[in-house]
Each structure stands twice: as structure tokens, then as C-alpha cells.
Amino acid sequence: MAGYRIGALAGRTGTNAATIRYYEEIGLLPRPDRREGNQRCYGEDDVRRLTFIRRCRDFGFSIEQVRTLVSLVQDRSRSCMEARDLAQTHLSAVQVKLRELAALEKSLVQFVAACDAECAGGPGPDCCILDDLSGTMKPAAGCCGTGLP
Amino acid sequence: MAGYRIGALAGRTGTNAATIRYYEEIGLLPRPDRREGNQRCYGEDDVRRLTFIRRCRDFGFSIEQVRTLVSLVQDRSRSCMEARDLAQTHLSAVQVKLRELAALEKSLVQFVAACDAECAGGPGPDCCILDDLSGTMKPAAGCCGTGLP
DNA sequence: ATACATGTTCAAGTAACTTGAGGTTCAAGG
DNA sequence: CCTTGAACCTCAAGTTACTTGAACATGTAT
């Protein structure tokens, strides 16, 4: 009946207690009631709100974007289309990042494979892979050549 | 013959000049020679080294990892296998991130699509998508239900 | 000679938290 | 009732990898 203390809220939402206090400080969470001993006391609304916030953060929205999203939830007179647009913008950024990361993964796989193939013997001072890394342009004449890492 | 000034090095490596000074400060780049008027003077070695550093950073290695990589390049008596292992570790992390990002992209696509389908009319106060966002567990009974963003 | 770009140092700001110090409050066991 | 230990409190500072700004010096083109 007495509501949750910060640890319980933290547990229910998978959030660090210090992060909850931080969100309060930056105004992303409202100041909660306090009990006798000055400890924060949260209710279901706080659970919902923090769940929402964490979910948005997990999906890569910035704090400022989350702030906007929260205000959209608060103020229904504005269209949910604003949320849609925000999501769309974010989606585009995610897709770019996704492509970059996929390219990175490919390069890393090649780098590791090249290492395994060429340098398997161990600590050879002749390893050219590290040269590759610092090479500016020269195609490293038939060695590894992954352009990695 | 006088070497590059900081702006030229920045241009050649696609690095912000302030970032170059920062790298110098944290010891990732050596202190360069200075010319008469105290301006930094770089050579080809610096171009190579900074290219290497930027490339590693672009590939998501942390500054500390790059520091290790740089020292590996410097000290050939150690195996390039260390670089391989670092890359392998990094690869695993990248793959996790890649999977998360792919899941995120899917959710965002669904969210935007659901918005288009359900709320296309505009600013309806009945939009349930935002409710979805804050819903803790209840499956939102047949509405949108993307669990997004 | 005079603009104006480019360089210099040093300090502070940024995001989004996390960690630490030093002190209270709460719940359980003896 | 008393004590222990976990959980809580506030406030300050640390983290990562830079970026931005102020105030001044230098280099280059006209």
C-alpha cells in the first residue's frame, strides 16, 4: 500500500537507482512523495512512466527525444503523428548505423580470418596486417589487404 | 618540405584539428616539432599514425584499445595475434550490437507502419500507440501492439 | 599595410550516466 | 531493546571522447 521505494522501482524497471535520481534531477521523472524518513515513494504511474522512458532509451532515443515523447503522452491534444515522425527520423538514423555496423562486422571477420591464415605461426615480426592498418593508400601488395580493422 | 601544419593534417586524415591536439594531450600522438611561430609541424609518419588511429576509432575501438593497437604496431616483437584477439573480442561485441540494432529497426518499422495504418487521420486523442509505449505488460487488446518504440 | 584565415593555449561544456564519501533509516535477529 | 547490515539520503566528482569558446599570435594574399 505504501508504494515502492527506489530499489523496488529500480527492480521493476531494470533501472539503476542512481539513474532514477538522475532522471528526477533533470526533470524527466516528477519529484515523488517522500515518506517519514525522507525516502522516495513511488506508485504505479511512476512504474509506467519509467518503463516508457527506459524503453525509449533502449531504442536509442536521446534524453531530449524522450522528453518530447513524454510530453506527447502527456498532452493528447497533439497528434500521435508527432511521435510517428520522431520514430521515422530515428529509424533512418538507425538504418544508417546498421549499415555501418554491418560493414564493420564484415571487415572484422576478414581481419581475423586473414590473421588466422597468414600469421598463424605466432609472433612474427613480418606480420603485415598491422602495416595494413596504418597504410595510407598503397594496396599493401598482396598481403592480407583487408583494409582493417 | 616544411611538413604539414595542423589544418593540413586534419584535412588529410579527416580529423578535427582540436581532436588532433586532444590526441596529443592524451599521448596517443607524439608531440610534434614546432616551427618558428610555435605552430605544430607534422610529417608523413604522423599522417600514417593518425590515419591508423582514426580507422580504428571508426571501427569502434575505444581509445584504450587503440592505444594497445598502436603499441602493437610500435613493438613488433609482440605477436600480431594480440591484435587478432583484440579484433575478435571487438567483433563479438559488434555482432551483439548488430543484432540489437536489427531488432530495433524492425520495431521502428512496425511502429511507423502501425501509426500510418491506425492514426492516419491525424490528431486523434484516441491514439493508442502512445499508450503502448507506457504499457507495462497488458497486451493492449488488439491495438497496434508493436511494443514500441 | 592590412585583412583575414589559420594557428596557439587554456578552460569549460557535452551526454548520460556512474561512483564515492559520509551520513540516515529500515527490517530482522538476539 | 539493541544492534547489525542492507537500503536509502545528498552532494560532489569522475567517466568517455571529444567540442566549443575566449583571447591572443602567426601566416598569407592583396
PDB file of C-alpha atoms in Angstrom, chain A residues 8-145:
ATOM      1  CA  ALA A   8      11.713  -1.610  -5.826  1.00  0.00           C
ATOM      2  CA  LEU A   9      11.130   0.796  -8.691  1.00  0.00           C
ATOM      3  CA  ALA A  10      14.626   0.094  -9.892  1.00  0.00           C
ATOM      4  CA  GLY A  11      13.989  -3.635  -9.775  1.00  0.00           C
ATOM      5  CA  ARG A  12      10.647  -3.417 -11.574  1.00  0.00           C
ATOM      6  CA  THR A  13      12.003  -1.305 -14.398  1.00  0.00           C
ATOM      7  CA  GLY A  14      15.524  -2.612 -14.708  1.00  0.00           C
ATOM      8  CA  THR A  15      16.968   0.776 -13.896  1.00  0.00           C
ATOM      9  CA  ASN A  16      19.831   1.707 -11.637  1.00  0.00           C
ATOM     10  CA  ALA A  17      18.628   3.643  -8.573  1.00  0.00           C
ATOM     11  CA  ALA A  18      21.188   6.350  -9.209  1.00  0.00           C
ATOM     12  CA  THR A  19      19.797   6.724 -12.706  1.00  0.00           C
ATOM     13  CA  ILE A  20      16.304   7.198 -11.291  1.00  0.00           C
ATOM     14  CA  ARG A  21      17.546  10.028  -9.108  1.00  0.00           C
ATOM     15  CA  TYR A  22      19.330  11.448 -12.111  1.00  0.00           C
ATOM     16  CA  TYR A  23      16.117  11.397 -14.169  1.00  0.00           C
ATOM     17  CA  GLU A  24      14.384  13.196 -11.347  1.00  0.00           C
ATOM     18  CA  GLU A  25      17.096  15.801 -11.254  1.00  0.00           C
ATOM     19  CA  ILE A  26      16.838  16.548 -14.962  1.00  0.00           C
ATOM     20  CA  GLY A  27      13.062  16.656 -14.720  1.00  0.00           C
ATOM     21  CA  LEU A  28      12.329  13.531 -16.715  1.00  0.00           C
ATOM     22  CA  LEU A  29      10.618  12.000 -13.709  1.00  0.00           C
ATOM     23  CA  PRO A  30       8.484  14.096 -11.356  1.00  0.00           C
ATOM     24  CA  ARG A  31       9.595  14.536  -7.768  1.00  0.00           C
ATOM     25  CA  PRO A  32       7.957  11.708  -5.884  1.00  0.00           C
ATOM     26  CA  ASP A  33       6.322  11.846  -2.468  1.00  0.00           C
ATOM     27  CA  ARG A  34       8.570  11.131   0.458  1.00  0.00           C
ATOM     28  CA  ARG A  35       7.805   9.008   3.461  1.00  0.00           C
ATOM     29  CA  GLU A  36       8.618   9.743   7.089  1.00  0.00           C
ATOM     30  CA  GLY A  37      12.301   9.172   6.809  1.00  0.00           C
ATOM     31  CA  ASN A  38      12.635  11.225   3.627  1.00  0.00           C
ATOM     32  CA  GLN A  39      12.775   8.204   1.353  1.00  0.00           C
ATOM     33  CA  ARG A  40      11.223   8.449  -2.078  1.00  0.00           C
ATOM     34  CA  CYS A  41       7.867   6.759  -2.502  1.00  0.00           C
ATOM     35  CA  TYR A  42       6.684   5.746  -5.960  1.00  0.00           C
ATOM     36  CA  GLY A  43       3.405   4.488  -7.378  1.00  0.00           C
ATOM     37  CA  GLU A  44       2.180   2.664 -10.464  1.00  0.00           C
ATOM     38  CA  ASP A  45       2.259   5.817 -12.546  1.00  0.00           C
ATOM     39  CA  ASP A  46       5.951   6.076 -11.907  1.00  0.00           C
ATOM     40  CA  VAL A  47       6.462   2.480 -12.913  1.00  0.00           C
ATOM     41  CA  ARG A  48       4.658   3.146 -16.188  1.00  0.00           C
ATOM     42  CA  ARG A  49       6.450   6.347 -16.869  1.00  0.00           C
ATOM     43  CA  LEU A  50       9.879   4.973 -16.136  1.00  0.00           C
ATOM     44  CA  THR A  51       9.143   1.851 -18.165  1.00  0.00           C
ATOM     45  CA  PHE A  52       8.246   4.111 -21.043  1.00  0.00           C
ATOM     46  CA  ILE A  53      11.397   6.129 -20.626  1.00  0.00           C
ATOM     47  CA  ARG A  54      13.668   3.100 -20.426  1.00  0.00           C
ATOM     48  CA  ARG A  55      12.034   1.539 -23.401  1.00  0.00           C
ATOM     49  CA  CYS A  56      12.586   4.665 -25.445  1.00  0.00           C
ATOM     50  CA  ARG A  57      16.202   4.860 -24.263  1.00  0.00           C
ATOM     51  CA  ASP A  58      16.772   1.229 -25.130  1.00  0.00           C
ATOM     52  CA  PHE A  59      15.533   2.030 -28.563  1.00  0.00           C
ATOM     53  CA  GLY A  60      18.158   4.665 -28.851  1.00  0.00           C
ATOM     54  CA  PHE A  61      16.157   7.833 -28.411  1.00  0.00           C
ATOM     55  CA  SER A  62      18.128  10.606 -26.785  1.00  0.00           C
ATOM     56  CA  ILE A  63      17.047  12.075 -23.483  1.00  0.00           C
ATOM     57  CA  GLU A  64      15.740  15.125 -25.287  1.00  0.00           C
ATOM     58  CA  GLN A  65      13.758  12.994 -27.696  1.00  0.00           C
ATOM     59  CA  VAL A  66      12.339  11.059 -24.782  1.00  0.00           C
ATOM     60  CA  ARG A  67      11.366  14.341 -23.196  1.00  0.00           C
ATOM     61  CA  THR A  68       9.374  15.157 -26.313  1.00  0.00           C
ATOM     62  CA  LEU A  69       7.806  11.724 -26.385  1.00  0.00           C
ATOM     63  CA  VAL A  70       6.836  12.023 -22.731  1.00  0.00           C
ATOM     64  CA  SER A  71       5.179  15.359 -23.350  1.00  0.00           C
ATOM     65  CA  LEU A  72       3.305  13.831 -26.285  1.00  0.00           C
ATOM     66  CA  VAL A  73       1.989  11.137 -23.999  1.00  0.00           C
ATOM     67  CA  GLN A  74       1.024  13.785 -21.506  1.00  0.00           C
ATOM     68  CA  ASP A  75      -0.705  16.058 -23.947  1.00  0.00           C
ATOM     69  CA  ARG A  76      -3.090  14.102 -26.104  1.00  0.00           C
ATOM     70  CA  SER A  77      -4.376  17.131 -27.910  1.00  0.00           C
ATOM     71  CA  ARG A  78      -1.292  16.879 -30.048  1.00  0.00           C
ATOM     72  CA  SER A  79      -1.140  14.227 -32.654  1.00  0.00           C
ATOM     73  CA  CYS A  80       0.491  10.902 -32.223  1.00  0.00           C
ATOM     74  CA  MET A  81       1.777  11.677 -35.678  1.00  0.00           C
ATOM     75  CA  GLU A  82       4.477  13.677 -33.995  1.00  0.00           C
ATOM     76  CA  ALA A  83       5.587  10.505 -32.326  1.00  0.00           C
ATOM     77  CA  ARG A  84       5.449   8.766 -35.659  1.00  0.00           C
ATOM     78  CA  ASP A  85       7.647  11.391 -37.249  1.00  0.00           C
ATOM     79  CA  LEU A  86      10.109  11.187 -34.424  1.00  0.00           C
ATOM     80  CA  ALA A  87      10.216   7.431 -34.822  1.00  0.00           C
ATOM     81  CA  GLN A  88      10.651   7.772 -38.575  1.00  0.00           C
ATOM     82  CA  THR A  89      13.565  10.144 -38.164  1.00  0.00           C
ATOM     83  CA  HIS A  90      15.108   7.847 -35.653  1.00  0.00           C
ATOM     84  CA  LEU A  91      14.531   4.872 -37.915  1.00  0.00           C
ATOM     85  CA  SER A  92      16.532   6.465 -40.694  1.00  0.00           C
ATOM     86  CA  ALA A  93      19.426   7.068 -38.349  1.00  0.00           C
ATOM     87  CA  VAL A  94      19.231   3.509 -37.106  1.00  0.00           C
ATOM     88  CA  GLN A  95      19.355   2.197 -40.646  1.00  0.00           C
ATOM     89  CA  VAL A  96      22.480   4.167 -41.410  1.00  0.00           C
ATOM     90  CA  LYS A  97      24.109   2.905 -38.249  1.00  0.00           C
ATOM     91  CA  LEU A  98      23.024  -0.612 -39.104  1.00  0.00           C
ATOM     92  CA  ARG A  99      24.705  -0.470 -42.489  1.00  0.00           C
ATOM     93  CA  GLU A 100      27.898   0.896 -40.990  1.00  0.00           C
ATOM     94  CA  LEU A 101      27.937  -1.751 -38.350  1.00  0.00           C
ATOM     95  CA  ALA A 102      27.336  -4.493 -40.891  1.00  0.00           C
ATOM     96  CA  ALA A 103      30.283  -3.233 -42.936  1.00  0.00           C
ATOM     97  CA  LEU A 104      32.374  -3.135 -39.798  1.00  0.00           C
ATOM     98  CA  GLU A 105      31.459  -6.680 -38.922  1.00  0.00           C
ATOM     99  CA  LYS A 106      32.487  -7.850 -42.359  1.00  0.00           C
ATOM    100  CA  SER A 107      35.826  -6.121 -42.084  1.00  0.00           C
ATOM    101  CA  LEU A 108      36.487  -7.555 -38.669  1.00  0.00           C
ATOM    102  CA  VAL A 109      35.662 -11.053 -39.816  1.00  0.00           C
ATOM    103  CA  GLN A 110      38.081 -10.645 -42.694  1.00  0.00           C
ATOM    104  CA  PHE A 111      40.741  -9.241 -40.430  1.00  0.00           C
ATOM    105  CA  VAL A 112      40.512 -12.133 -38.018  1.00  0.00           C
ATOM    106  CA  ALA A 113      40.437 -14.650 -40.843  1.00  0.00           C
ATOM    107  CA  ALA A 114      43.455 -13.068 -42.509  1.00  0.00           C
ATOM    108  CA  CYS A 115      45.320 -13.168 -39.234  1.00  0.00           C
ATOM    109  CA  ASP A 116      44.475 -16.815 -38.782  1.00  0.00           C
ATOM    110  CA  ALA A 117      45.599 -17.634 -42.292  1.00  0.00           C
ATOM    111  CA  GLU A 118      48.761 -15.568 -42.534  1.00  0.00           C
ATOM    112  CA  CYS A 119      50.138 -15.214 -39.089  1.00  0.00           C
ATOM    113  CA  ALA A 120      49.021 -18.469 -37.522  1.00  0.00           C
ATOM    114  CA  GLY A 121      52.599 -19.217 -36.597  1.00  0.00           C
ATOM    115  CA  GLY A 122      52.664 -16.629 -33.873  1.00  0.00           C
ATOM    116  CA  PRO A 123      54.877 -13.650 -33.161  1.00  0.00           C
ATOM    117  CA  GLY A 124      56.426 -12.989 -36.498  1.00  0.00           C
ATOM    118  CA  PRO A 125      57.953  -9.559 -36.886  1.00  0.00           C
ATOM    119  CA  ASP A 126      56.999  -9.852 -40.516  1.00  0.00           C
ATOM    120  CA  CYS A 127      53.286  -9.680 -39.925  1.00  0.00           C
ATOM    121  CA  CYS A 128      51.913  -7.302 -42.452  1.00  0.00           C
ATOM    122  CA  ILE A 129      48.455  -6.954 -41.055  1.00  0.00           C
ATOM    123  CA  LEU A 130      49.443  -4.231 -38.676  1.00  0.00           C
ATOM    124  CA  ASP A 131      51.091  -2.447 -41.580  1.00  0.00           C
ATOM    125  CA  ASP A 132      47.799  -2.618 -43.351  1.00  0.00           C
ATOM    126  CA  LEU A 133      46.226  -0.708 -40.563  1.00  0.00           C
ATOM    127  CA  SER A 134      48.465   2.246 -40.907  1.00  0.00           C
ATOM    128  CA  GLY A 135      48.864   2.156 -44.664  1.00  0.00           C
ATOM    129  CA  THR A 136      47.516   5.303 -46.157  1.00  0.00           C
ATOM    130  CA  MET A 137      46.767   4.211 -49.666  1.00  0.00           C
ATOM    131  CA  LYS A 138      49.267   1.735 -51.002  1.00  0.00           C
ATOM    132  CA  PRO A 139      47.416  -1.572 -51.509  1.00  0.00           C
ATOM    133  CA  ALA A 140      49.980  -3.472 -49.458  1.00  0.00           C
ATOM    134  CA  ALA A 141      50.972  -5.610 -52.426  1.00  0.00           C
ATOM    135  CA  GLY A 142      49.193  -8.882 -51.983  1.00  0.00           C
ATOM    136  CA  CYS A 143      49.264  -9.158 -48.265  1.00  0.00           C
ATOM    137  CA  CYS A 144      46.140  -9.550 -46.213  1.00  0.00           C
ATOM    138  CA  GLY A 145      44.698  -6.408 -47.683  1.00  0.00           C
TER     139      GLY A 145
END
